[in-house]
PDB file of C-alpha atoms in Angstrom:
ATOM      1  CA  UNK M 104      62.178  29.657 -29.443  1.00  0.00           C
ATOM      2  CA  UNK M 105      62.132  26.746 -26.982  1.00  0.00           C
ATOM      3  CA  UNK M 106      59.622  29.497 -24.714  1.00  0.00           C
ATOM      4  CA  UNK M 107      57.260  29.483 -27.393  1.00  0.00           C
ATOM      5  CA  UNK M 108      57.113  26.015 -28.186  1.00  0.00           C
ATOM      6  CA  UNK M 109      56.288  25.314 -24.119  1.00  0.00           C
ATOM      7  CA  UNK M 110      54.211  28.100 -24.582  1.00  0.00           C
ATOM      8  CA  UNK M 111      52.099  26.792 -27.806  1.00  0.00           C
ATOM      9  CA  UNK M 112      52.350  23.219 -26.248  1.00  0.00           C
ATOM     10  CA  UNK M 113      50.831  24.125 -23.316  1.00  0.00           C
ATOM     11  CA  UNK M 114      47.772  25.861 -24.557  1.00  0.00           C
ATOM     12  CA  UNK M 115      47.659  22.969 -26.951  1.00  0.00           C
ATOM     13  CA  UNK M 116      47.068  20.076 -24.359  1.00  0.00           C
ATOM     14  CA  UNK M 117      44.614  22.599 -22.461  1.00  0.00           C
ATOM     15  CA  UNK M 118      42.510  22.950 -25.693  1.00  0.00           C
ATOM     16  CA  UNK M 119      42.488  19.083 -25.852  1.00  0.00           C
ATOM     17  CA  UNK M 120      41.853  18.358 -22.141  1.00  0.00           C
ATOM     18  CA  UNK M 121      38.969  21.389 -22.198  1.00  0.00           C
ATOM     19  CA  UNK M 122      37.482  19.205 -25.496  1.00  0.00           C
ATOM     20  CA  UNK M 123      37.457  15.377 -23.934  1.00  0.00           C
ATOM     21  CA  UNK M 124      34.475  14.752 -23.043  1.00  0.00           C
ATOM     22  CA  UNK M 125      33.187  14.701 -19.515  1.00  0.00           C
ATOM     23  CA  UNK M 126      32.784  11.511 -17.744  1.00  0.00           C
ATOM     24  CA  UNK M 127      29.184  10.581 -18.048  1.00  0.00           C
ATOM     25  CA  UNK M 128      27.189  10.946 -14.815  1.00  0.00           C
ATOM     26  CA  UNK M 129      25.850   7.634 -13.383  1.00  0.00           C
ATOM     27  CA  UNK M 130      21.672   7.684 -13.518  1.00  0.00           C
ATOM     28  CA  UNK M 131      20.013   6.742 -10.273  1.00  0.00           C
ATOM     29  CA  UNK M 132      16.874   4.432 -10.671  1.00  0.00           C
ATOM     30  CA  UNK M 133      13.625   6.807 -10.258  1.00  0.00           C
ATOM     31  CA  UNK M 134      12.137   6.322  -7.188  1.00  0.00           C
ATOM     32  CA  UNK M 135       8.610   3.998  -7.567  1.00  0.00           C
ATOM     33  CA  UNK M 136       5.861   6.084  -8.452  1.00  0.00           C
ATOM     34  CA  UNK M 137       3.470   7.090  -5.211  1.00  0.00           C
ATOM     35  CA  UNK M 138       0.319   5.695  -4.667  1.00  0.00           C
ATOM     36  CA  UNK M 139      -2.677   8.039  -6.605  1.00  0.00           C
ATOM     37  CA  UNK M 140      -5.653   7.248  -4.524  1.00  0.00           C
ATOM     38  CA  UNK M 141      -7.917   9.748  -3.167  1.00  0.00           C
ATOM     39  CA  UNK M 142     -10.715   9.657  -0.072  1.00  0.00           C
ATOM     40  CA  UNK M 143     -14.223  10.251  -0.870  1.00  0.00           C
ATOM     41  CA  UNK M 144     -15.391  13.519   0.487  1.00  0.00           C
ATOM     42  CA  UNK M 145     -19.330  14.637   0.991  1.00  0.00           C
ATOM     43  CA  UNK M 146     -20.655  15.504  -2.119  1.00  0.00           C
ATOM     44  CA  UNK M 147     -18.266  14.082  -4.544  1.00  0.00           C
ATOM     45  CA  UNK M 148     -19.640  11.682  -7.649  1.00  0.00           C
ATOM     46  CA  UNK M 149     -17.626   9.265  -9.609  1.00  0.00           C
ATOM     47  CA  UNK M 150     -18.606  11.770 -12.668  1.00  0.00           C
ATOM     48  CA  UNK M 151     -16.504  14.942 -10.660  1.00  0.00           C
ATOM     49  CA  UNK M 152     -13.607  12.396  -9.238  1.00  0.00           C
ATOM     50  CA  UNK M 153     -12.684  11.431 -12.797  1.00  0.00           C
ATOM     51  CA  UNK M 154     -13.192  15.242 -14.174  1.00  0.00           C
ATOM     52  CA  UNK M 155     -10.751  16.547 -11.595  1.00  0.00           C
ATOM     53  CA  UNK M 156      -8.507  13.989 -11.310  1.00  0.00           C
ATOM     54  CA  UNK M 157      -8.121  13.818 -15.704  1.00  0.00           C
ATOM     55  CA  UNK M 158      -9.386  10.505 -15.953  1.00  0.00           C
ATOM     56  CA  UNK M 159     -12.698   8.722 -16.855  1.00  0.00           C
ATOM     57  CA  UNK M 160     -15.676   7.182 -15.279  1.00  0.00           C
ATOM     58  CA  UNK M 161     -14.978   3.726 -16.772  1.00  0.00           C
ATOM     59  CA  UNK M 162     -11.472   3.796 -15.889  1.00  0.00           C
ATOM     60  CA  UNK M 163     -12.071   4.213 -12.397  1.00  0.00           C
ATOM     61  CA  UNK M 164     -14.638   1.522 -12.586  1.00  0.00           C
ATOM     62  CA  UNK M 165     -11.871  -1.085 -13.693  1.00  0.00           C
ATOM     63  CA  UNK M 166      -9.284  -0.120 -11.138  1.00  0.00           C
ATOM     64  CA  UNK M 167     -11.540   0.404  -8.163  1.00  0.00           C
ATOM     65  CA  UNK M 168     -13.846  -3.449  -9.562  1.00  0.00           C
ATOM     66  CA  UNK M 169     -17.384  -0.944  -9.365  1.00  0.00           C
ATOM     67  CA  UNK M 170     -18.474  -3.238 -12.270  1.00  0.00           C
ATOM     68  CA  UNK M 171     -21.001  -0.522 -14.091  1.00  0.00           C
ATOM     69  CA  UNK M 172     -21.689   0.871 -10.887  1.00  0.00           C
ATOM     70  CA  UNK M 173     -21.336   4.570  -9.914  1.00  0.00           C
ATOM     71  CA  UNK M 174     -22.243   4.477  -6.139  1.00  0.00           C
ATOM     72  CA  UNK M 175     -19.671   5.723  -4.001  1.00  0.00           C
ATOM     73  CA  UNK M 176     -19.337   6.384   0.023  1.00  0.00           C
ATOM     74  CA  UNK M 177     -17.955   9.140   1.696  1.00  0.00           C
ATOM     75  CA  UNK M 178     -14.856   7.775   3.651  1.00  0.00           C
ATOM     76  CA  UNK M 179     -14.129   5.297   0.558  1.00  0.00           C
ATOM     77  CA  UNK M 180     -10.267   5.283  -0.606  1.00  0.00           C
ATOM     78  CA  UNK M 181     -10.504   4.934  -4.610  1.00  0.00           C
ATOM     79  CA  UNK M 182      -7.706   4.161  -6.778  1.00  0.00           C
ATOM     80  CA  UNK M 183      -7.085   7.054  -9.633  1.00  0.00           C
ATOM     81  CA  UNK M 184      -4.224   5.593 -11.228  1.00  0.00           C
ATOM     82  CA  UNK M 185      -3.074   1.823 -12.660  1.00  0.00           C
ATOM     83  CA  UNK M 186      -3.133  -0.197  -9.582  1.00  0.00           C
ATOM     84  CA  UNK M 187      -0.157  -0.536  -8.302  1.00  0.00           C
ATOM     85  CA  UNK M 188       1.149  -2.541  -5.156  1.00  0.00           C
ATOM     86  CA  UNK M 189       1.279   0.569  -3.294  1.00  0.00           C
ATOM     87  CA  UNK M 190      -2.251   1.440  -3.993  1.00  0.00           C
ATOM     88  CA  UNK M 191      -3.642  -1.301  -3.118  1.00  0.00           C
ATOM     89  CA  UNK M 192      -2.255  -1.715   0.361  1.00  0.00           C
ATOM     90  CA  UNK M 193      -3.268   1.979   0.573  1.00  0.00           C
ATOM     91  CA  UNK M 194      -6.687   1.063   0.289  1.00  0.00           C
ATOM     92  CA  UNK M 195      -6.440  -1.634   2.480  1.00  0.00           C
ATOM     93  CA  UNK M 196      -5.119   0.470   5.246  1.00  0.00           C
ATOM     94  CA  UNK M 197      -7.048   3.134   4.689  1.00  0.00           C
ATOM     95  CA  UNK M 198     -10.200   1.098   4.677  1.00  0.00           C
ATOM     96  CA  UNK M 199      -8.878  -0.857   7.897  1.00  0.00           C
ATOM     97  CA  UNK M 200      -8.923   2.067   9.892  1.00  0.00           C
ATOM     98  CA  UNK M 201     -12.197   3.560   8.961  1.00  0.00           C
ATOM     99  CA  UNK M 202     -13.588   0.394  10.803  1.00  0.00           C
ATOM    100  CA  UNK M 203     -11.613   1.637  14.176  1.00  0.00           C
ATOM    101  CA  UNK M 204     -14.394   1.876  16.530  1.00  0.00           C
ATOM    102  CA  UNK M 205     -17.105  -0.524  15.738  1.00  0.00           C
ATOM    103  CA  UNK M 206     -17.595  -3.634  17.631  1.00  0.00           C
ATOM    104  CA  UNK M 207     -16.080  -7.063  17.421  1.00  0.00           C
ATOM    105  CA  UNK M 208     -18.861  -9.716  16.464  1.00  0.00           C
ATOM    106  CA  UNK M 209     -17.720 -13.298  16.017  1.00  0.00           C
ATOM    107  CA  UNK M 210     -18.911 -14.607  12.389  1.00  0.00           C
ATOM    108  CA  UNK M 211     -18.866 -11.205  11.039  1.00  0.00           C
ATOM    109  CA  UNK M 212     -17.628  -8.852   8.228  1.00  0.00           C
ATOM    110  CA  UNK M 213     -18.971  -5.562   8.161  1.00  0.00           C
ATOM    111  CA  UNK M 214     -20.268  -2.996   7.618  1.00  0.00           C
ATOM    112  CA  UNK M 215     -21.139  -2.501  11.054  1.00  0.00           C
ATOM    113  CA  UNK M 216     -19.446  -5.096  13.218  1.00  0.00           C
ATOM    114  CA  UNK M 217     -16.272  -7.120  12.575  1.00  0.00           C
ATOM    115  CA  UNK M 218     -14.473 -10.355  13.646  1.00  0.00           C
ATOM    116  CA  UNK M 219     -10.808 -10.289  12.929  1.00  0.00           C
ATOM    117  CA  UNK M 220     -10.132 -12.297   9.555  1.00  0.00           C
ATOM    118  CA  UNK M 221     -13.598 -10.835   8.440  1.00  0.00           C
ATOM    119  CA  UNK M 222     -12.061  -7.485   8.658  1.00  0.00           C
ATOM    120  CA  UNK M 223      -8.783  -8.055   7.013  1.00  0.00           C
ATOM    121  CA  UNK M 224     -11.070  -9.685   4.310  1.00  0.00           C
ATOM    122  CA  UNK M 225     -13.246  -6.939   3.684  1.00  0.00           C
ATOM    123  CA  UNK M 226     -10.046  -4.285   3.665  1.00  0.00           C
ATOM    124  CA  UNK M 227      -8.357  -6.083   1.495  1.00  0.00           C
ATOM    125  CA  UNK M 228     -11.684  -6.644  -0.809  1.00  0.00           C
ATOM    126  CA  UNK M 229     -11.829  -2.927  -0.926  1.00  0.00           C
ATOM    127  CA  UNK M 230      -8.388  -3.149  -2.855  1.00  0.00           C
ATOM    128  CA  UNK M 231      -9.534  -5.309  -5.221  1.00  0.00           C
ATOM    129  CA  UNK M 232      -7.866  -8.392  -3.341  1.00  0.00           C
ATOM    130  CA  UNK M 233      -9.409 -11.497  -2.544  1.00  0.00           C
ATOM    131  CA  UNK M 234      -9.380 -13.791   0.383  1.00  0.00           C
ATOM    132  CA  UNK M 235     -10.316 -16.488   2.415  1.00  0.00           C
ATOM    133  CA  UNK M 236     -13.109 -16.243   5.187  1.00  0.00           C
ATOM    134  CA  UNK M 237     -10.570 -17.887   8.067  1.00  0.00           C
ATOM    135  CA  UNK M 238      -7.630 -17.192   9.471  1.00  0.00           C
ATOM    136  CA  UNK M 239      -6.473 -20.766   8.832  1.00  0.00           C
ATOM    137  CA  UNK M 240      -6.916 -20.517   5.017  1.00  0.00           C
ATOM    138  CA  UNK M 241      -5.607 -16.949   4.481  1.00  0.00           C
ATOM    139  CA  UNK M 242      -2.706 -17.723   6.346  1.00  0.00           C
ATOM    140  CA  UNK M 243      -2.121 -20.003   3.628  1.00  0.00           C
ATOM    141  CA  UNK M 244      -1.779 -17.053   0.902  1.00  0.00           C
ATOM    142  CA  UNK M 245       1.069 -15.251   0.065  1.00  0.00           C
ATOM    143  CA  UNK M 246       4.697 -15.805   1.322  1.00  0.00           C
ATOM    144  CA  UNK M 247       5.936 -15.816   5.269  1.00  0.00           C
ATOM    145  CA  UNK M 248       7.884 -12.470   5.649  1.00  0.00           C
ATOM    146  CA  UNK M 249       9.931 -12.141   9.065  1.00  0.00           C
ATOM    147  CA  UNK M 250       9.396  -9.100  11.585  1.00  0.00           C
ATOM    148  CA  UNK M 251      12.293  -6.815  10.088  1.00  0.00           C
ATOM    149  CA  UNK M 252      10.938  -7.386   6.703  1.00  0.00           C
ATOM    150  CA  UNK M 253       7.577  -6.243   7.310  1.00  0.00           C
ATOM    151  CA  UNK M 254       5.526  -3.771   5.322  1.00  0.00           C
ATOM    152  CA  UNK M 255       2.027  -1.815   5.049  1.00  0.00           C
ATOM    153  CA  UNK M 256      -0.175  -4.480   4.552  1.00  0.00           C
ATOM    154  CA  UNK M 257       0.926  -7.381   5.689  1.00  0.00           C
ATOM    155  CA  UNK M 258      -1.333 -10.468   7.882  1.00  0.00           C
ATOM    156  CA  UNK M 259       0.210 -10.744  11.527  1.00  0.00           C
ATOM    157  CA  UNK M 260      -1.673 -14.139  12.978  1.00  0.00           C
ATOM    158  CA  UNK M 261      -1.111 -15.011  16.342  1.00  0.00           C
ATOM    159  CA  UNK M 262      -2.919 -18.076  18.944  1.00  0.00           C
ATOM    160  CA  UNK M 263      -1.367 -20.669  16.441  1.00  0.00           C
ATOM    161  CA  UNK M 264      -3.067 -18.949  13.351  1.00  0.00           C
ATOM    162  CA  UNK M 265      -6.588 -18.403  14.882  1.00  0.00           C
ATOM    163  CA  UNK M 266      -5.980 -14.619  14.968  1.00  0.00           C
ATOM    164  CA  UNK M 267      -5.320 -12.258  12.188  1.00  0.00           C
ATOM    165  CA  UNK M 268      -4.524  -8.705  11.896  1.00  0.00           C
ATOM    166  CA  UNK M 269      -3.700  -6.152   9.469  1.00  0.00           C
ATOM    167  CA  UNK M 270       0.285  -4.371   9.725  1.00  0.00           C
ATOM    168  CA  UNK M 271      -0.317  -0.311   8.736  1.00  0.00           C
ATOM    169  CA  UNK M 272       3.336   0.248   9.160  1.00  0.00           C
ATOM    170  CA  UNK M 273       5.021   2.122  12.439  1.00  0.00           C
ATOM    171  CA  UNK M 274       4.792  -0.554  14.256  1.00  0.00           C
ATOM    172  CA  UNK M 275       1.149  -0.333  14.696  1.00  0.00           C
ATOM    173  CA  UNK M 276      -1.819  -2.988  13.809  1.00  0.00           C
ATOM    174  CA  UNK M 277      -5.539  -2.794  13.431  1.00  0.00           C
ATOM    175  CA  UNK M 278      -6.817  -5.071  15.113  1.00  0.00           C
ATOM    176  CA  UNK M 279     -10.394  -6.733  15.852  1.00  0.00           C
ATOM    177  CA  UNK M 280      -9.703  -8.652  19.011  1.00  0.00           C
ATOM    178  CA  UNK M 281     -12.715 -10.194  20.817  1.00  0.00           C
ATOM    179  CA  UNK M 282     -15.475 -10.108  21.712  1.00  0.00           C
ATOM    180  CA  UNK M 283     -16.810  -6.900  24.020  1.00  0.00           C
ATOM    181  CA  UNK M 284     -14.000  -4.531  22.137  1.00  0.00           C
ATOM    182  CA  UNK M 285     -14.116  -2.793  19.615  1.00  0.00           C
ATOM    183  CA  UNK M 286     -11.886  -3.093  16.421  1.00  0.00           C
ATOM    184  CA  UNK M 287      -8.742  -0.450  17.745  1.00  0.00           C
ATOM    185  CA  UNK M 288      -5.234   0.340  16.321  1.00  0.00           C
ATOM    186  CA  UNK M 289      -2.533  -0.900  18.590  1.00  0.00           C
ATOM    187  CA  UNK M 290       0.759  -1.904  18.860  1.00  0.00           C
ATOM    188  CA  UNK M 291       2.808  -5.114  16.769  1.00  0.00           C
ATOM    189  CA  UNK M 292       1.974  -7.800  19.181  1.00  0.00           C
ATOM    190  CA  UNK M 293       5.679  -9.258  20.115  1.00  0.00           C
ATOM    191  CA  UNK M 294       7.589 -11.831  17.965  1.00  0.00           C
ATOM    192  CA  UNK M 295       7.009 -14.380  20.717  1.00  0.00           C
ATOM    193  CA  UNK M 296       3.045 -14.160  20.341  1.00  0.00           C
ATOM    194  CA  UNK M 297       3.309 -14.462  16.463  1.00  0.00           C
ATOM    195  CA  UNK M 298       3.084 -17.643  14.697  1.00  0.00           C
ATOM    196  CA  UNK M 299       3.840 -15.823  10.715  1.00  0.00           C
ATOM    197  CA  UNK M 300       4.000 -12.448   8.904  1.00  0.00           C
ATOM    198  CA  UNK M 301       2.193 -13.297   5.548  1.00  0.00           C
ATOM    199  CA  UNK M 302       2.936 -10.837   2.499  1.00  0.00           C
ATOM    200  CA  UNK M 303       0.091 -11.469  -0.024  1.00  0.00           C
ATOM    201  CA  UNK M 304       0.986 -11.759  -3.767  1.00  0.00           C
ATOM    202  CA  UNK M 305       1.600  -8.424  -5.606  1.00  0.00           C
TER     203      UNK M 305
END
């Protein structure tokens, strides 16, 4: 008798522990959506971007600031999706370096020749981002990040705030040095030479 009842007892508190219910699993955040941008290729139109892409003309026009306009350039980054931080400084960068090449030109921004804040001006433009002409009033915007902290993006100034360039991330720059160079990617100048790291506003 006293087998039985261990017996039935037994498969009883199985039955219950088989029917709690199972602690509940702890959600991790999402991870931030990725940048949708996409580079203009030869041949494309604004009409076939937004066709292929499941979007429409107009909407591209808002995120990318074309006004009613529907000229595009091979090379350009446009934004498909809401315009996020991400895509933005992917434009930026992405514009940055399709200057690498083309000569330094004191007083200058684009499209052919460059002085340094006229080229982190213009890339940043091309995200939909305004900023000051000189170095000494766009080092003015945003917040001072420090070295360790820095991101995709971000102003590097240098000779007491007279030079600007533009981080890309990896440690590298573009930079449009002086004049007789041309604008080049190179390494993060070192801390020593660098008076801020400005983050601009989201």
């Amino acid at each position: 008798m006293a087998s039985a009842w261990l017996k039935a007892s037994t498969m009883l508190t199985a039955a219950v522990v088989g029917l709690a219910p199972a602690a509940a699993a702890r959600a991790e955040p999402a991870p931030p959506p990725a940048a949708q941008t996409v580079l203009v290729q030869a041949g494309d139109t604004l009409w076939g971007l937004a066709r292929r892409n499941g979007t429409t003309v107009a909407e591209l026009q808002r995120l990318n600031h074309l006004g009613t306009s529907t000229l595009i350039r091979i090379g350009q980054t446009l934004i498909l999706s809401e315009s996020s931080r991400a895509a933005r400084v992917a434009v930026a960068v992405a514009y940055a370096k399709a200057q690498i090449g083309k000569p330094y030109r004191f007083a200058t921004a684009g499209p052919e020749t460059f002085d340094c804040s006229g080229l982190v001006m213009r890339a940043w433009q091309a995200a939909g981002v305004r900023l000051p002409r000189v170095t000494y009033d766009q080092i003015k915007v945003g917040r001072r990040v420090t070295r360790d902290q820095l991101e995709a993006g971000d102003l590097v100034f240098t000779n007491n705030g007279g030079h600007v360039m533009l981080y890309i991330g990896d440690g590298q720059v573009v930079n449009a040095g002086h004049t007789g160079v041309t604008v080049s990617q190179q390494p993060l100048p070192r801390t020593e030479r660098v008076v801020a790291f400005v983050r601009l506003p989201d």
